[in-house]
Short mmCIF file of C-alpha atoms in Angstrom, two decimals:
data_model
loop_
_atom_site.label_atom_id
_atom_site.label_comp_id
_atom_site.label_asym_id
_atom_site.label_seq_id
_atom_site.Cartn_x
_atom_site.Cartn_y
_atom_site.Cartn_z
CA MET A 1 16.25 -17.88 15.26
CA THR A 2 15.19 -14.44 13.93
CA ARG A 3 11.82 -13.03 14.48
CA LEU A 4 10.69 -10.51 11.97
CA GLU A 5 7.20 -8.84 11.84
CA SER A 6 5.02 -7.40 9.04
CA TRP A 7 3.43 -4.13 10.06
CA GLY A 8 0.26 -5.59 11.38
CA ARG A 9 2.38 -7.64 13.82
CA LEU A 10 0.47 -10.89 13.09
CA PRO A 11 0.88 -13.62 12.18
CA ARG A 12 4.00 -14.05 14.20
CA SER A 13 6.71 -15.71 12.33
CA VAL A 14 9.84 -17.42 13.23
CA VAL A 15 12.76 -17.57 10.64
CA PRO A 16 15.54 -19.40 11.09
CA GLN A 17 17.78 -17.72 8.93
CA ALA A 18 17.87 -13.78 7.93
CA ARG A 19 20.56 -12.96 5.49
CA SER A 20 21.34 -9.37 4.85
CA LEU A 21 22.50 -8.32 1.21
CA TYR A 22 24.86 -5.79 0.92
CA TRP A 23 25.92 -6.50 -3.29
CA GLN A 24 24.22 -7.97 -6.21
CA SER A 25 26.71 -10.64 -6.08
CA ASP A 26 25.32 -11.61 -2.56
CA VAL A 27 22.15 -12.59 -4.00
CA LEU A 28 23.21 -15.32 -6.11
CA HIS A 29 25.14 -16.90 -3.23
CA SER A 30 22.08 -16.82 -0.89
CA ILE A 31 19.60 -18.47 -3.18
CA SER A 32 21.85 -21.29 -5.16
CA GLY A 33 21.77 -24.63 -3.91
CA LYS A 34 19.25 -26.51 -2.18
CA GLY A 35 17.65 -25.97 1.46
CA LYS A 36 15.03 -23.98 2.78
CA SER A 37 12.71 -21.56 0.84
CA VAL A 38 13.74 -17.87 0.67
CA LEU A 39 12.00 -14.52 0.01
CA ALA A 40 13.18 -11.09 -0.29
CA TYR A 41 12.50 -8.86 2.72
CA GLY A 42 12.42 -4.97 2.56
CA LEU A 43 11.16 -2.65 5.14
CA GLY A 44 8.29 -4.89 6.16
CA ARG A 45 5.38 -2.59 5.71
CA SER A 46 3.34 -5.31 4.40
CA TYR A 47 0.49 -5.68 6.54
CA GLY A 48 0.12 -9.51 6.88
CA ASP A 49 2.04 -12.48 6.00
CA SER A 50 2.91 -11.74 2.36
CA CYS A 51 6.37 -10.37 3.40
CA LEU A 52 7.08 -13.36 5.65
CA ASN A 53 8.38 -16.88 5.27
CA ASP A 54 7.56 -18.89 8.20
CA GLN A 55 10.37 -21.78 8.78
CA GLY A 56 12.44 -20.59 5.65
CA VAL A 57 15.01 -17.91 4.89
CA LEU A 58 14.54 -13.98 4.20
CA LEU A 59 16.93 -12.07 2.26
CA LEU A 60 17.37 -8.48 4.00
CA THR A 61 17.54 -6.43 0.95
CA ARG A 62 18.03 -2.85 2.52
CA GLY A 63 21.91 -2.93 1.64
CA LEU A 64 21.21 -2.84 -2.01
CA ASP A 65 20.57 0.89 -1.50
CA ARG A 66 22.60 2.31 -4.40
CA PHE A 67 21.34 4.76 -6.86
CA ILE A 68 22.72 3.64 -10.43
CA SER A 69 21.78 6.11 -12.93
CA PHE A 70 19.47 9.66 -12.71
CA ASP A 71 18.67 11.26 -15.88
CA PRO A 72 17.60 14.60 -14.28
CA VAL A 73 16.33 16.34 -17.78
CA ASN A 74 13.76 13.14 -18.43
CA GLY A 75 13.29 12.06 -15.11
CA ILE A 76 14.38 8.22 -15.52
CA ILE A 77 16.13 7.03 -12.62
CA ARG A 78 17.55 3.47 -12.05
CA CYS A 79 18.22 2.05 -8.48
CA GLU A 80 19.00 -1.02 -6.60
CA ALA A 81 15.94 -2.82 -5.23
CA GLY A 82 16.49 -1.88 -1.38
CA VAL A 83 16.40 1.91 -1.84
CA SER A 84 13.42 3.55 -0.14
CA LEU A 85 10.94 5.76 -1.70
CA ALA A 86 11.94 8.15 1.20
CA GLU A 87 15.58 8.23 -0.26
CA VAL A 88 14.30 8.57 -3.85
CA LEU A 89 12.37 11.62 -2.79
CA GLU A 90 15.37 13.46 -1.02
CA LEU A 91 17.08 13.14 -4.43
CA VAL A 92 14.53 13.97 -6.78
CA VAL A 93 12.36 16.68 -5.21
CA PRO A 94 15.11 19.31 -5.18
CA ARG A 95 15.42 18.88 -9.00
CA GLY A 96 11.63 18.96 -9.79
CA TRP A 97 10.79 15.48 -10.09
CA PHE A 98 8.48 13.16 -7.99
CA LEU A 99 7.37 9.39 -7.51
CA PRO A 100 5.24 8.50 -10.19
CA VAL A 101 2.95 6.81 -7.75
CA THR A 102 3.35 6.37 -4.02
CA PRO A 103 1.63 4.62 -1.24
CA GLY A 104 0.60 6.21 2.14
CA THR A 105 3.93 5.59 3.39
CA LYS A 106 7.33 6.35 2.07
CA PHE A 107 9.39 3.81 3.82
CA VAL A 108 8.68 1.16 1.50
CA THR A 109 11.52 -0.14 -0.79
CA VAL A 110 11.60 0.14 -4.63
CA GLY A 111 11.67 -3.49 -4.71
CA GLY A 112 8.52 -3.55 -2.56
CA ALA A 113 6.81 -1.30 -4.53
CA VAL A 114 7.08 -3.54 -7.38
CA ALA A 115 6.35 -6.77 -5.87
CA ASN A 116 3.14 -5.36 -4.41
CA ASP A 117 2.39 -3.15 -7.58
CA VAL A 118 1.55 -0.36 -5.13
CA HIS A 119 -1.19 2.26 -5.82
CA GLY A 120 -2.10 5.82 -4.43
CA LYS A 121 -4.01 8.70 -4.72
CA ASN A 122 -3.35 9.40 -8.25
CA HIS A 123 -4.69 5.98 -9.41
CA HIS A 124 -7.43 7.21 -11.15
CA VAL A 125 -4.88 9.36 -13.35
CA ASP A 126 -1.57 7.28 -13.84
CA GLY A 127 -2.76 3.87 -12.61
CA THR A 128 -0.21 2.07 -10.32
CA PHE A 129 3.57 1.95 -9.79
CA GLY A 130 4.04 -1.04 -12.13
CA HIS A 131 2.82 1.64 -15.17
CA ALA A 132 6.06 3.81 -14.41
CA VAL A 133 8.28 0.62 -14.52
CA ARG A 134 10.60 0.76 -17.69
CA ARG A 135 12.74 -2.32 -16.78
CA LEU A 136 13.94 -4.22 -13.87
CA GLU A 137 16.54 -7.35 -13.18
CA LEU A 138 15.28 -10.32 -11.65
CA MET A 139 17.63 -12.69 -10.32
CA ARG A 140 16.52 -16.55 -10.27
CA SER A 141 17.70 -19.38 -7.99
CA ASP A 142 19.03 -21.17 -11.26
CA GLY A 143 21.48 -18.40 -11.54
CA SER A 144 20.11 -16.30 -14.22
CA ARG A 145 19.59 -12.77 -14.27
CA ARG A 146 16.91 -11.73 -16.51
CA GLU A 147 16.34 -7.92 -18.05
CA CYS A 148 12.83 -7.66 -18.03
CA SER A 149 10.43 -5.01 -19.52
CA PRO A 150 7.20 -4.50 -21.49
CA THR A 151 9.03 -5.78 -24.55
CA GLN A 152 11.94 -8.04 -23.37
CA ASN A 153 10.95 -11.21 -21.15
CA GLN A 154 7.68 -9.53 -20.97
CA ASP A 155 5.62 -12.73 -19.57
CA VAL A 156 8.03 -12.57 -16.59
CA TYR A 157 7.82 -8.81 -16.51
CA PHE A 158 4.08 -9.00 -16.16
CA ALA A 159 4.13 -11.82 -13.38
CA THR A 160 7.01 -9.85 -11.35
CA ILE A 161 5.09 -6.63 -11.05
CA GLY A 162 2.69 -7.40 -8.27
CA GLY A 163 4.13 -10.89 -8.23
CA LEU A 164 4.83 -10.53 -4.01
CA GLY A 165 8.46 -11.28 -4.56
CA LEU A 166 7.94 -15.00 -5.58
CA THR A 167 9.30 -14.79 -9.05
CA GLY A 168 12.88 -14.34 -7.93
CA VAL A 169 14.85 -11.28 -6.18
CA ILE A 170 14.63 -7.96 -7.93
CA THR A 171 18.05 -6.52 -8.00
CA TRP A 172 17.27 -2.95 -9.56
CA VAL A 173 14.54 -1.30 -11.15
CA GLU A 174 14.40 1.72 -13.73
CA PHE A 175 11.19 3.89 -13.56
CA GLN A 176 9.73 7.35 -14.77
CA LEU A 177 9.41 9.83 -12.34
CA LYS A 178 6.76 12.75 -12.46
CA LYS A 179 7.70 16.25 -13.57
CA ILE A 180 6.60 18.64 -10.65
CA SER A 181 7.14 22.45 -10.32
CA SER A 182 6.91 22.49 -6.43
CA PRO A 183 6.76 20.22 -3.54
CA LEU A 184 3.91 22.29 -2.23
CA ILE A 185 0.49 20.97 -2.92
CA ASP A 186 -2.73 22.85 -2.92
CA GLN A 187 -5.14 21.00 -1.09
CA GLU A 188 -8.76 21.02 -0.50
CA VAL A 189 -10.79 19.06 2.06
CA ILE A 190 -14.38 18.92 1.65
CA LYS A 191 -16.95 17.65 4.18
CA PHE A 192 -19.61 15.18 2.84
CA GLY A 193 -22.62 13.61 4.28
CA GLY A 194 -22.82 9.94 2.84
CA LEU A 195 -21.70 7.83 -0.07
CA ASP A 196 -23.70 9.58 -2.79
CA GLU A 197 -22.02 12.80 -1.90
CA PHE A 198 -18.82 10.57 -2.01
CA PHE A 199 -19.39 9.69 -5.53
CA ALA A 200 -20.64 13.09 -6.92
CA LEU A 201 -17.31 14.46 -5.49
CA SER A 202 -15.23 11.74 -6.97
CA ARG A 203 -16.62 12.25 -10.43
CA GLU A 204 -16.53 16.22 -10.18
CA SER A 205 -12.57 15.88 -9.16
CA GLU A 206 -11.16 12.93 -11.18
CA HIS A 207 -10.56 15.36 -14.23
CA GLN A 208 -9.43 18.23 -12.24
CA PHE A 209 -7.27 16.91 -9.36
CA MET A 210 -4.18 14.62 -9.72
CA TYR A 211 -4.69 13.21 -6.19
CA THR A 212 -8.16 12.25 -4.59
CA VAL A 213 -8.80 10.10 -1.09
CA SER A 214 -11.33 10.38 1.56
CA TRP A 215 -11.32 9.52 5.27
CA ILE A 216 -14.59 8.06 6.44
CA ASP A 217 -16.36 7.78 9.77
CA CYS A 218 -16.59 4.18 9.54
CA LEU A 219 -19.17 3.82 12.58
CA ALA A 220 -21.40 6.03 11.28
CA SER A 221 -24.98 4.67 10.44
CA LYS A 222 -28.26 5.27 8.95
CA ARG A 223 -28.48 8.63 7.17
CA ASN A 224 -24.86 9.18 8.19
CA LEU A 225 -23.33 6.01 6.73
CA GLY A 226 -20.15 6.82 4.70
CA ARG A 227 -19.69 10.35 5.71
CA GLY A 228 -16.23 12.00 5.89
CA LEU A 229 -13.78 14.07 4.47
CA PHE A 230 -12.94 14.16 0.79
CA ILE A 231 -9.37 15.41 0.32
CA ARG A 232 -8.25 16.49 -3.18
CA GLY A 233 -4.98 18.11 -4.73
CA ASN A 234 -2.71 19.37 -7.19
CA HIS A 235 1.10 20.19 -7.17
CA ALA A 236 1.44 24.00 -6.87
CA THR A 237 2.33 25.89 -10.38
CA ASP A 238 3.96 28.56 -9.11
CA GLY A 239 7.61 27.40 -8.79
CA ILE A 240 9.86 25.95 -6.27
CA ASP A 241 9.64 28.24 -3.30
CA ALA A 242 12.56 26.66 -1.23
CA ALA A 243 12.13 29.09 1.78
CA ARG A 244 8.31 28.48 2.14
CA ALA A 245 8.81 24.59 1.59
CA LYS A 246 11.12 24.51 4.27
CA SER A 247 9.12 26.54 6.60
CA VAL A 248 5.84 24.52 5.97
CA ALA A 249 7.92 21.23 6.22
CA SER A 250 9.59 22.08 9.63
CA ILE A 251 6.10 22.06 11.02
CA ASN A 252 6.05 18.43 10.75
CA ALA A 253 7.72 17.05 13.68
CA LYS A 254 8.49 13.61 13.86
CA TRP A 255 7.18 11.42 16.73
CA HIS A 256 7.80 8.06 18.08
CA LEU A 257 5.09 5.70 19.70
CA PRO A 258 7.41 4.65 22.66
CA MET A 259 5.54 1.62 23.65
CA ASP A 260 2.44 -0.61 23.01
CA LEU A 261 -0.66 1.15 24.06
CA PRO A 262 -3.12 -1.00 26.04
CA ASN A 263 -5.83 -2.70 24.59
CA VAL A 264 -8.46 -0.41 25.92
CA ALA A 265 -7.20 2.39 23.54
CA MET A 266 -8.98 0.73 20.63
CA HIS A 267 -12.46 0.25 22.78
CA PRO A 268 -15.38 0.86 20.56
CA LEU A 269 -16.41 3.99 22.77
CA THR A 270 -12.87 5.65 22.19
CA VAL A 271 -12.96 4.61 18.29
CA LYS A 272 -16.52 6.21 18.07
CA ALA A 273 -15.45 9.42 20.06
CA PHE A 274 -12.46 10.03 17.73
CA ASN A 275 -14.41 9.60 14.57
CA LEU A 276 -17.09 11.80 15.63
CA ALA A 277 -14.57 14.67 16.81
CA TYR A 278 -12.39 13.85 13.49
CA TYR A 279 -15.57 14.61 11.13
CA HIS A 280 -16.44 17.93 13.03
CA LYS A 281 -13.10 19.37 13.34
CA GLN A 282 -13.48 20.75 10.18
CA LEU A 283 -16.34 23.55 10.76
CA ARG A 284 -16.65 24.63 7.09
CA THR A 285 -17.86 22.34 4.45
CA HIS A 286 -14.63 23.42 2.04
CA HIS A 287 -11.31 24.25 3.27
CA ALA A 288 -8.65 25.02 0.88
CA THR A 289 -4.90 25.40 1.95
CA ARG A 290 -1.33 24.58 0.60
CA VAL A 291 0.67 22.00 2.22
CA PHE A 292 4.22 20.53 1.81
CA TYR A 293 3.96 17.16 0.12
CA ASP A 294 5.02 14.96 3.21
CA PRO A 295 1.67 15.44 5.41
CA PHE A 296 -0.86 15.24 2.37
CA PHE A 297 0.50 12.09 1.12
CA TYR A 298 2.32 10.49 4.60
CA PRO A 299 0.40 11.48 7.54
CA LEU A 300 0.88 8.68 9.36
CA ASP A 301 4.91 8.59 8.70
CA ALA A 302 4.78 11.60 11.27
CA VAL A 303 4.39 9.23 14.29
CA HIS A 304 7.14 6.26 13.65
CA ASP A 305 5.80 2.83 15.03
CA TRP A 306 2.00 4.08 14.79
CA ASN A 307 1.11 0.19 14.50
CA ARG A 308 1.88 -0.11 18.50
CA ILE A 309 -1.30 1.92 18.80
CA TYR A 310 -2.85 -1.64 18.63
CA GLY A 311 -1.03 -2.98 21.14
CA LYS A 312 0.91 -6.28 21.24
CA ARG A 313 -1.80 -8.23 19.85
CA GLY A 314 -1.40 -6.82 16.45
CA PHE A 315 -4.17 -5.84 14.13
CA TYR A 316 -5.55 -6.39 10.52
CA GLN A 317 -6.07 -4.32 7.23
CA TYR A 318 -8.64 -5.03 5.28
CA GLN A 319 -8.80 -3.58 1.97
CA CYS A 320 -11.15 -4.42 -0.78
CA VAL A 321 -12.16 -3.23 -4.03
CA VAL A 322 -15.59 -3.64 -5.69
CA PRO A 323 -16.55 -2.79 -9.43
CA PHE A 324 -18.49 -0.04 -10.67
CA SER A 325 -20.38 -2.51 -12.67
CA SER A 326 -21.92 -4.11 -9.50
CA GLY A 327 -23.03 -0.52 -8.65
CA THR A 328 -22.80 0.94 -5.32
CA ALA A 329 -25.05 -1.26 -3.31
CA ALA A 330 -22.23 -3.48 -2.40
CA MET A 331 -20.19 -1.11 -0.91
CA ARG A 332 -22.98 0.43 1.20
CA GLU A 333 -23.53 -3.05 2.16
CA ILE A 334 -20.06 -3.48 3.33
CA LEU A 335 -19.98 -0.33 5.27
CA ASP A 336 -23.28 -0.91 7.01
CA THR A 337 -22.01 -4.41 8.08
CA ILE A 338 -18.91 -2.85 9.47
CA SER A 339 -21.06 -0.12 11.72
CA ARG A 340 -23.35 -2.71 12.72
CA ALA A 341 -20.53 -4.97 14.16
CA ARG A 342 -19.34 -1.72 15.71
CA LEU A 343 -15.43 -2.89 14.87
CA GLY A 344 -13.33 -0.50 13.04
CA SER A 345 -10.70 2.33 13.97
CA PHE A 346 -9.56 5.62 13.55
CA LEU A 347 -8.28 4.78 9.76
CA ALA A 348 -10.69 4.51 7.37
CA VAL A 349 -9.89 5.22 3.70
CA LEU A 350 -12.34 5.49 0.70
CA LYS A 351 -11.21 5.85 -2.75
CA THR A 352 -12.16 5.35 -6.67
CA PHE A 353 -9.75 3.49 -8.62
CA GLY A 354 -9.47 4.46 -12.35
CA ALA A 355 -9.89 2.39 -15.63
CA LYS A 356 -6.40 1.86 -16.57
CA PRO A 357 -6.16 -1.70 -15.99
CA SER A 358 -3.13 -3.12 -14.00
CA LEU A 359 -0.28 -4.87 -15.60
CA GLY A 360 0.60 -7.48 -13.29
CA MET A 361 -1.04 -10.89 -13.39
CA MET A 362 -1.61 -10.68 -9.51
CA SER A 363 -2.00 -6.70 -9.09
CA PHE A 364 -4.95 -5.74 -6.79
CA PRO A 365 -6.57 -2.46 -8.43
CA ARG A 366 -9.33 -2.62 -10.74
CA HIS A 367 -11.87 -0.07 -11.86
CA GLY A 368 -14.21 0.40 -9.23
CA VAL A 369 -14.11 1.72 -5.46
CA THR A 370 -11.95 0.66 -2.49
CA LEU A 371 -12.14 0.53 1.30
CA ALA A 372 -9.12 0.29 3.59
CA LEU A 373 -10.02 -0.31 7.18
CA ASP A 374 -7.87 -1.06 10.23
CA PHE A 375 -9.32 -3.73 12.64
CA ALA A 376 -7.76 -4.53 16.24
CA ASN A 377 -6.96 -8.32 16.69
CA THR A 378 -10.17 -9.00 18.73
CA GLY A 379 -9.97 -12.74 17.79
CA ASP A 380 -13.06 -14.56 16.63
CA ASP A 381 -15.38 -11.77 16.32
CA VAL A 382 -13.24 -9.78 13.85
CA LEU A 383 -12.58 -12.80 11.76
CA ARG A 384 -16.27 -13.72 11.58
CA LEU A 385 -16.56 -10.18 10.41
CA PHE A 386 -14.39 -10.30 7.60
CA GLU A 387 -16.03 -13.66 6.53
CA ARG A 388 -19.01 -11.49 6.06
CA LEU A 389 -17.30 -8.71 4.13
CA ASP A 390 -15.92 -11.69 1.76
CA ALA A 391 -19.06 -12.95 1.18
CA ILE A 392 -20.08 -9.46 -0.02
CA THR A 393 -16.97 -8.97 -2.01
CA CYS A 394 -16.76 -12.07 -3.92
CA ALA A 395 -20.57 -11.74 -4.63
CA ALA A 396 -19.74 -8.52 -6.38
CA ASN A 397 -16.53 -9.64 -8.33
CA GLY A 398 -14.48 -7.53 -6.12
CA SER A 399 -11.26 -8.47 -4.63
CA VAL A 400 -8.93 -7.99 -1.24
CA TYR A 401 -5.40 -6.57 -1.43
CA ILE A 402 -2.75 -9.35 -0.52
CA ALA A 403 -0.51 -7.09 0.81
CA LYS A 404 -2.69 -6.38 3.45
CA ASP A 405 -3.90 -9.93 4.02
CA ALA A 406 -3.34 -12.16 6.66
CA ARG A 407 -6.46 -14.64 6.46
CA MET A 408 -8.00 -14.82 3.12
CA SER A 409 -9.25 -18.29 2.16
CA PRO A 410 -7.61 -20.40 -0.58
CA ALA A 411 -11.32 -20.47 -2.24
CA ALA A 412 -11.36 -16.41 -1.91
CA PHE A 413 -8.10 -16.04 -3.27
CA ARG A 414 -8.87 -17.97 -6.45
CA GLN A 415 -11.94 -16.07 -7.18
CA TYR A 416 -10.24 -12.89 -6.31
CA TYR A 417 -7.30 -13.63 -8.53
CA PRO A 418 -8.46 -15.47 -11.46
CA ARG A 419 -5.07 -15.67 -13.19
CA TRP A 420 -3.44 -17.41 -10.12
CA GLN A 421 -2.75 -20.65 -12.37
CA GLU A 422 -0.98 -18.65 -15.23
CA PHE A 423 0.93 -16.69 -12.28
CA ARG A 424 2.32 -19.90 -10.47
CA HIS A 425 4.18 -21.30 -13.64
CA PHE A 426 6.58 -18.11 -12.98
CA VAL A 427 7.00 -18.79 -9.09
CA ASP A 428 10.63 -19.57 -8.53
CA PRO A 429 10.80 -23.16 -6.94
CA ARG A 430 13.24 -21.73 -4.18
CA PHE A 431 10.96 -18.88 -3.46
CA SER A 432 7.86 -19.04 -1.14
CA SER A 433 6.26 -17.07 1.71
CA SER A 434 3.71 -17.40 4.59
CA PHE A 435 0.96 -16.02 2.45
CA TRP A 436 1.93 -18.74 -0.50
CA GLN A 437 1.94 -21.24 2.06
CA ARG A 438 -1.35 -20.56 3.33
CA ILE A 439 -3.15 -20.05 0.35
CA MET A 440 -1.46 -22.88 -2.18
CA GLU A 441 -0.57 -25.73 0.49
CA SER A 442 -3.43 -25.66 2.66
CA ALA A 443 -6.09 -25.76 -0.26
#
């Protein structure tokens, strides 16, 4: 038996077999024949159970870590699916290129980025990671190897983008990089007092800044509801200054959390005190500076194993999106519900998604405003809170992110992802996941 965890450390999953893949030929050997269901597993950064396969087999893809080709003139790269985004950055940034889209951690595999169609701070400009995928190869349990692109096997391509790894094993991916002139970011941090100011800043920034995101004080209430820090930035345009970049990067020492913290660390009073202090850490309303790309995109990566802050009981992340067409009342109600429950954490992120439609049948982002928030696993009280948040999100025709989920109901899933019946025809019969079993088999 092998115990592998998701990033949220729940639910606990027992995997009878975990097989490491080192060559693309290993993939067919591992999925051929009859037996237990299988699922590819990269770096395990999905928060819930979509990367697990309880009582099944996990195919560990980190051994598929070779770069196949790189065109430094046009910024086109092809690599095996187990290559991490961190490894891509190490190769391409010194050559003037950057990831087209990156989530809040660089410790995810390229295959995982496709399977979850990840989004980032530039969604309002560039959409999701899937928009940059030129082609990929998918290996199915019938032994077929299918090269897929927007013009070749396109139905499988659109099912695999954001397809949660259920359509087969992605062996390699070719995608378009973003041209940059510097690894440094010209960053601005603006203190705002509530949701109205947040939306005004978002409208003002979306045409001038490549990247936007906000941290909010999730426990603030009444006239302070939704207050926070709006962060926006662009790549510096005055050339790659290697010495300057190295000096800035060296400031960002890496830390390890050596142990699980006790439950008291996430006490509501502790969280409230932190949020209050963090909001007021910046005395000025507006602060501009130049930073290395690492702390701008990946502040949490500076502390390895930061998920141990929540202790052995683990934690949930709830990320929802509500469309602009439903107005801003739904997001205001969600924040008010969380504040009244006095549940929440240090990490609460608010951002607007742009109008570029996602490509994948099961992709999460859609035009609107999204909130991501961590919750310690405190049992029934937090699960009851999620039910109230689901009701608000469903009423607003919104959705909840599967990559972050560990508890949504089958009924909610069917409303959040209306193309699920179309998608399930592309699910490989040998593939499954704990999420898929929970949603499809318990309905």
